[in-house]
Amino acid sequence: QEQTAAVLKPDPEDRNVSPHEMADYVNNETGQSALSRTNGDLDLLRRLISSGYPVVVELGLDPTGEYRWMGWYGHYLLVVAYDDQSEQFWVYDSWFGTSLVPGENANADGRQISYDELDNYWRQFSRNYIVLFDPSLRADVNEIIGPAMNDETMWRAALSRAQDEI
C-alpha cells in the first residue's frame, strides 16, 4: 500500500480506492495485467485460483472491538487458495494480516474464511473482483471468465442476480 498510495490515494483523507483504479494501476505502472469485473461467483473464484491466477475481491467489513467506531466500509482480500471439503478460502488481508487482529500475522499460509462468509460480504459490493495475470495469458483468463468478459452481458447478469437476491 505504501508503494501505490501516491498514485491510488494522493489525498490521504480519501479512504476509497475502486477496483478499476487498482486494475488501472497494475496495467499502467507494472509489467503485469489486471481485469476488474463484477458479478463473480465462488465457482469462478475457484477456477481462477486453480489456474494460478490471484484474485482480489471487494467486500463489506464491519470492524469489531476497538475498531467498531470506524463503522461499515469496503475492504479487499487477496484470495490465494481454497478447499472444497472444508468450504474455506485462504486469503491475505492488508489490514488484518492473517489473523482477525489488525496487523497481526498468525499464519504464513493466509487466513481462512468460509465460502458462505466470503460470499455474504462479497455480495455487498456486487461481487467485484480483480484478476491478476501475465499479459501473455490474457486469452486464458478471458476463456475462464467467459461470456462475462462482455460488459453488457456482465452488467445484465449482475442486475438480474441482485434483483433475485433482493
PDB file of C-alpha atoms in Angstrom:
ATOM      1  CA  GLN A   1       0.000   0.000   0.000  1.00  0.00           C
ATOM      2  CA  GLU A   2       2.812   2.404   0.793  1.00  0.00           C
ATOM      3  CA  GLN A   3       4.270   1.952  -2.700  1.00  0.00           C
ATOM      4  CA  THR A   4       0.982   2.504  -4.519  1.00  0.00           C
ATOM      5  CA  ALA A   5      -0.578   5.233  -2.367  1.00  0.00           C
ATOM      6  CA  ALA A   6       0.985   8.162  -4.241  1.00  0.00           C
ATOM      7  CA  VAL A   7      -0.898   7.097  -7.370  1.00  0.00           C
ATOM      8  CA  LEU A   8      -4.012   5.427  -5.922  1.00  0.00           C
ATOM      9  CA  LYS A   9      -4.641   7.722  -2.953  1.00  0.00           C
ATOM     10  CA  PRO A  10      -2.898  11.060  -3.437  1.00  0.00           C
ATOM     11  CA  ASP A  11      -5.336  12.553  -0.894  1.00  0.00           C
ATOM     12  CA  PRO A  12      -4.647  10.762   2.434  1.00  0.00           C
ATOM     13  CA  GLU A  13      -8.191  11.593   3.588  1.00  0.00           C
ATOM     14  CA  ASP A  14      -9.681   9.594   0.696  1.00  0.00           C
ATOM     15  CA  ARG A  15     -10.251   6.112   2.131  1.00  0.00           C
ATOM     16  CA  ASN A  16     -11.701   4.690  -1.080  1.00  0.00           C
ATOM     17  CA  VAL A  17      -9.887   3.062  -3.977  1.00  0.00           C
ATOM     18  CA  SER A  18     -12.119   1.336  -6.513  1.00  0.00           C
ATOM     19  CA  PRO A  19     -11.345  -1.972  -8.226  1.00  0.00           C
ATOM     20  CA  HIS A  20     -10.950  -0.314 -11.630  1.00  0.00           C
ATOM     21  CA  GLU A  21      -8.412   2.137 -10.135  1.00  0.00           C
ATOM     22  CA  MET A  22      -6.356  -0.759  -8.791  1.00  0.00           C
ATOM     23  CA  ALA A  23      -6.565  -2.606 -12.106  1.00  0.00           C
ATOM     24  CA  ASP A  24      -5.526   0.575 -13.942  1.00  0.00           C
ATOM     25  CA  TYR A  25      -2.538   0.889 -11.610  1.00  0.00           C
ATOM     26  CA  VAL A  26      -1.423  -2.655 -12.406  1.00  0.00           C
ATOM     27  CA  ASN A  27      -1.931  -2.145 -16.141  1.00  0.00           C
ATOM     28  CA  ASN A  28      -0.188   1.255 -16.287  1.00  0.00           C
ATOM     29  CA  GLU A  29       2.521   1.002 -13.639  1.00  0.00           C
ATOM     30  CA  THR A  30       3.693  -2.630 -13.773  1.00  0.00           C
ATOM     31  CA  GLY A  31       4.549  -5.269 -16.327  1.00  0.00           C
ATOM     32  CA  GLN A  32       1.514  -7.327 -15.284  1.00  0.00           C
ATOM     33  CA  SER A  33      -2.134  -7.164 -16.302  1.00  0.00           C
ATOM     34  CA  ALA A  34      -5.350  -6.907 -14.323  1.00  0.00           C
ATOM     35  CA  LEU A  35      -9.052  -7.079 -15.118  1.00  0.00           C
ATOM     36  CA  SER A  36     -11.722  -5.550 -12.924  1.00  0.00           C
ATOM     37  CA  ARG A  37     -15.088  -7.274 -13.239  1.00  0.00           C
ATOM     38  CA  THR A  38     -18.305  -7.601 -11.278  1.00  0.00           C
ATOM     39  CA  ASN A  39     -20.799 -10.388 -10.562  1.00  0.00           C
ATOM     40  CA  GLY A  40     -18.214 -13.061  -9.815  1.00  0.00           C
ATOM     41  CA  ASP A  41     -19.168 -16.250  -8.031  1.00  0.00           C
ATOM     42  CA  LEU A  42     -17.463 -18.870  -5.885  1.00  0.00           C
ATOM     43  CA  ASP A  43     -17.068 -21.256  -8.809  1.00  0.00           C
ATOM     44  CA  LEU A  44     -15.290 -18.589 -10.868  1.00  0.00           C
ATOM     45  CA  LEU A  45     -13.001 -17.806  -7.918  1.00  0.00           C
ATOM     46  CA  ARG A  46     -12.067 -21.479  -7.627  1.00  0.00           C
ATOM     47  CA  ARG A  47     -11.471 -21.797 -11.392  1.00  0.00           C
ATOM     48  CA  LEU A  48      -9.200 -18.734 -11.458  1.00  0.00           C
ATOM     49  CA  ILE A  49      -7.262 -19.802  -8.373  1.00  0.00           C
ATOM     50  CA  SER A  50      -6.849 -23.392  -9.550  1.00  0.00           C
ATOM     51  CA  SER A  51      -5.492 -21.998 -12.840  1.00  0.00           C
ATOM     52  CA  GLY A  52      -2.897 -19.992 -10.910  1.00  0.00           C
ATOM     53  CA  TYR A  53      -4.434 -16.516 -11.060  1.00  0.00           C
ATOM     54  CA  PRO A  54      -4.541 -14.426  -7.886  1.00  0.00           C
ATOM     55  CA  VAL A  55      -7.888 -12.739  -7.316  1.00  0.00           C
ATOM     56  CA  VAL A  56      -8.669  -9.672  -5.218  1.00  0.00           C
ATOM     57  CA  VAL A  57     -12.265  -9.419  -4.014  1.00  0.00           C
ATOM     58  CA  GLU A  58     -14.042  -6.328  -2.710  1.00  0.00           C
ATOM     59  CA  LEU A  59     -16.313  -6.924   0.243  1.00  0.00           C
ATOM     60  CA  GLY A  60     -18.063  -5.223   3.127  1.00  0.00           C
ATOM     61  CA  LEU A  61     -16.479  -5.162   6.557  1.00  0.00           C
ATOM     62  CA  ASP A  62     -17.987  -4.415   9.970  1.00  0.00           C
ATOM     63  CA  PRO A  63     -14.998  -3.965  12.286  1.00  0.00           C
ATOM     64  CA  THR A  64     -15.423  -5.296  15.807  1.00  0.00           C
ATOM     65  CA  GLY A  65     -13.881  -4.447  19.142  1.00  0.00           C
ATOM     66  CA  GLU A  66     -11.753  -1.324  19.348  1.00  0.00           C
ATOM     67  CA  TYR A  67     -12.268  -0.667  15.610  1.00  0.00           C
ATOM     68  CA  ARG A  68     -16.074  -0.644  15.774  1.00  0.00           C
ATOM     69  CA  TRP A  69     -16.028   3.190  15.697  1.00  0.00           C
ATOM     70  CA  MET A  70     -14.984   3.021  12.035  1.00  0.00           C
ATOM     71  CA  GLY A  71     -18.343   1.567  11.020  1.00  0.00           C
ATOM     72  CA  TRP A  72     -19.074  -0.468   7.906  1.00  0.00           C
ATOM     73  CA  TYR A  73     -16.855   0.093   4.888  1.00  0.00           C
ATOM     74  CA  GLY A  74     -15.414  -1.626   1.834  1.00  0.00           C
ATOM     75  CA  HIS A  75     -12.317  -3.773   2.104  1.00  0.00           C
ATOM     76  CA  TYR A  76     -10.228  -6.022  -0.140  1.00  0.00           C
ATOM     77  CA  LEU A  77      -8.918  -9.551   0.276  1.00  0.00           C
ATOM     78  CA  LEU A  78      -6.406 -11.403  -1.892  1.00  0.00           C
ATOM     79  CA  VAL A  79      -7.789 -14.925  -2.359  1.00  0.00           C
ATOM     80  CA  VAL A  80      -4.960 -17.420  -2.818  1.00  0.00           C
ATOM     81  CA  ALA A  81      -6.291 -20.935  -2.169  1.00  0.00           C
ATOM     82  CA  TYR A  82      -9.411 -22.947  -1.366  1.00  0.00           C
ATOM     83  CA  ASP A  83     -10.559 -26.308  -0.017  1.00  0.00           C
ATOM     84  CA  ASP A  84     -13.927 -27.618  -1.196  1.00  0.00           C
ATOM     85  CA  GLN A  85     -14.064 -30.253   1.556  1.00  0.00           C
ATOM     86  CA  SER A  86     -13.903 -27.659   4.346  1.00  0.00           C
ATOM     87  CA  GLU A  87     -15.558 -24.975   2.161  1.00  0.00           C
ATOM     88  CA  GLN A  88     -12.844 -22.468   3.027  1.00  0.00           C
ATOM     89  CA  PHE A  89     -10.768 -19.926   1.144  1.00  0.00           C
ATOM     90  CA  TRP A  90      -7.353 -18.768   2.273  1.00  0.00           C
ATOM     91  CA  VAL A  91      -6.877 -15.023   1.994  1.00  0.00           C
ATOM     92  CA  TYR A  92      -4.299 -12.363   2.661  1.00  0.00           C
ATOM     93  CA  ASP A  93      -5.538  -9.139   4.151  1.00  0.00           C
ATOM     94  CA  SER A  94      -3.570  -5.888   4.123  1.00  0.00           C
ATOM     95  CA  TRP A  95      -5.116  -4.745   7.400  1.00  0.00           C
ATOM     96  CA  PHE A  96      -5.934  -7.845   9.425  1.00  0.00           C
ATOM     97  CA  GLY A  97      -2.937  -9.771   8.153  1.00  0.00           C
ATOM     98  CA  THR A  98      -3.542 -13.476   8.513  1.00  0.00           C
ATOM     99  CA  SER A  99      -5.448 -13.285  11.780  1.00  0.00           C
ATOM    100  CA  LEU A 100      -8.550 -11.492  12.986  1.00  0.00           C
ATOM    101  CA  VAL A 101      -6.387  -8.967  14.848  1.00  0.00           C
ATOM    102  CA  PRO A 102      -5.384  -5.959  12.696  1.00  0.00           C
ATOM    103  CA  GLY A 103      -1.747  -6.085  11.650  1.00  0.00           C
ATOM    104  CA  GLU A 104      -1.062  -9.483  13.195  1.00  0.00           C
ATOM    105  CA  ASN A 105       0.213 -12.300  11.012  1.00  0.00           C
ATOM    106  CA  ALA A 106      -0.638 -15.588  12.647  1.00  0.00           C
ATOM    107  CA  ASN A 107      -0.104 -17.901   9.688  1.00  0.00           C
ATOM    108  CA  ALA A 108       2.091 -17.527   6.598  1.00  0.00           C
ATOM    109  CA  ASP A 109      -0.459 -19.558   4.603  1.00  0.00           C
ATOM    110  CA  GLY A 110      -3.161 -16.921   4.992  1.00  0.00           C
ATOM    111  CA  ARG A 111      -6.336 -16.547   6.991  1.00  0.00           C
ATOM    112  CA  GLN A 112      -9.255 -18.889   6.413  1.00  0.00           C
ATOM    113  CA  ILE A 113     -12.727 -17.614   5.563  1.00  0.00           C
ATOM    114  CA  SER A 114     -15.710 -19.827   4.803  1.00  0.00           C
ATOM    115  CA  TYR A 115     -17.321 -19.835   1.384  1.00  0.00           C
ATOM    116  CA  ASP A 116     -20.569 -18.576   2.948  1.00  0.00           C
ATOM    117  CA  GLU A 117     -18.929 -15.726   4.877  1.00  0.00           C
ATOM    118  CA  LEU A 118     -16.929 -14.531   1.890  1.00  0.00           C
ATOM    119  CA  ASP A 119     -19.949 -14.643  -0.390  1.00  0.00           C
ATOM    120  CA  ASN A 120     -22.172 -12.859   2.155  1.00  0.00           C
ATOM    121  CA  TYR A 121     -19.797  -9.888   2.445  1.00  0.00           C
ATOM    122  CA  TRP A 122     -18.726 -10.013  -1.221  1.00  0.00           C
ATOM    123  CA  ARG A 123     -22.387  -9.642  -2.250  1.00  0.00           C
ATOM    124  CA  GLN A 124     -22.381  -6.184  -0.610  1.00  0.00           C
ATOM    125  CA  PHE A 125     -20.153  -4.990  -3.476  1.00  0.00           C
ATOM    126  CA  SER A 126     -21.894  -6.831  -6.329  1.00  0.00           C
ATOM    127  CA  ARG A 127     -19.136  -9.448  -6.134  1.00  0.00           C
ATOM    128  CA  ASN A 128     -16.478  -7.176  -7.641  1.00  0.00           C
ATOM    129  CA  TYR A 129     -13.142  -8.803  -8.315  1.00  0.00           C
ATOM    130  CA  ILE A 130      -9.770  -8.134  -9.881  1.00  0.00           C
ATOM    131  CA  VAL A 131      -7.849 -10.939 -11.536  1.00  0.00           C
ATOM    132  CA  LEU A 132      -4.089 -10.517 -11.950  1.00  0.00           C
ATOM    133  CA  PHE A 133      -2.083 -12.208 -14.696  1.00  0.00           C
ATOM    134  CA  ASP A 134       0.860 -12.050 -17.039  1.00  0.00           C
ATOM    135  CA  PRO A 135      -0.151 -10.200 -20.233  1.00  0.00           C
ATOM    136  CA  SER A 136       0.692 -13.263 -22.325  1.00  0.00           C
ATOM    137  CA  LEU A 137      -2.103 -15.190 -20.543  1.00  0.00           C
ATOM    138  CA  ARG A 138      -4.969 -12.810 -21.343  1.00  0.00           C
ATOM    139  CA  ALA A 139      -6.714 -15.283 -23.677  1.00  0.00           C
ATOM    140  CA  ASP A 140      -6.709 -17.935 -20.934  1.00  0.00           C
ATOM    141  CA  VAL A 141      -8.196 -15.507 -18.388  1.00  0.00           C
ATOM    142  CA  ASN A 142     -10.814 -14.369 -20.930  1.00  0.00           C
ATOM    143  CA  GLU A 143     -11.785 -18.006 -21.524  1.00  0.00           C
ATOM    144  CA  ILE A 144     -12.152 -18.729 -17.800  1.00  0.00           C
ATOM    145  CA  ILE A 145     -14.321 -15.649 -17.267  1.00  0.00           C
ATOM    146  CA  GLY A 146     -16.299 -16.499 -20.398  1.00  0.00           C
ATOM    147  CA  PRO A 147     -19.362 -14.516 -21.506  1.00  0.00           C
ATOM    148  CA  ALA A 148     -18.934 -12.094 -18.566  1.00  0.00           C
ATOM    149  CA  MET A 149     -15.987 -10.581 -20.455  1.00  0.00           C
ATOM    150  CA  ASN A 150     -18.658  -8.704 -22.414  1.00  0.00           C
ATOM    151  CA  ASP A 151     -19.614  -5.644 -20.335  1.00  0.00           C
ATOM    152  CA  GLU A 152     -23.281  -5.651 -21.307  1.00  0.00           C
ATOM    153  CA  THR A 153     -23.613  -9.375 -20.536  1.00  0.00           C
ATOM    154  CA  MET A 154     -21.823  -8.888 -17.208  1.00  0.00           C
ATOM    155  CA  TRP A 155     -23.948  -5.920 -16.091  1.00  0.00           C
ATOM    156  CA  ARG A 156     -27.254  -7.503 -17.155  1.00  0.00           C
ATOM    157  CA  ALA A 157     -26.382 -10.681 -15.230  1.00  0.00           C
ATOM    158  CA  ALA A 158     -25.346  -8.605 -12.190  1.00  0.00           C
ATOM    159  CA  LEU A 159     -28.659  -6.720 -12.258  1.00  0.00           C
ATOM    160  CA  SER A 160     -30.691  -9.904 -12.620  1.00  0.00           C
ATOM    161  CA  ARG A 161     -28.804 -11.581  -9.770  1.00  0.00           C
ATOM    162  CA  ALA A 162     -29.212  -8.566  -7.475  1.00  0.00           C
ATOM    163  CA  GLN A 163     -32.949  -8.451  -8.187  1.00  0.00           C
ATOM    164  CA  ASP A 164     -33.268 -12.176  -7.498  1.00  0.00           C
ATOM    165  CA  GLU A 165     -31.383 -11.859  -4.212  1.00  0.00           C
ATOM    166  CA  ILE A 166     -33.451  -8.912  -3.048  1.00  0.00           C
TER     167      ILE A 166
END
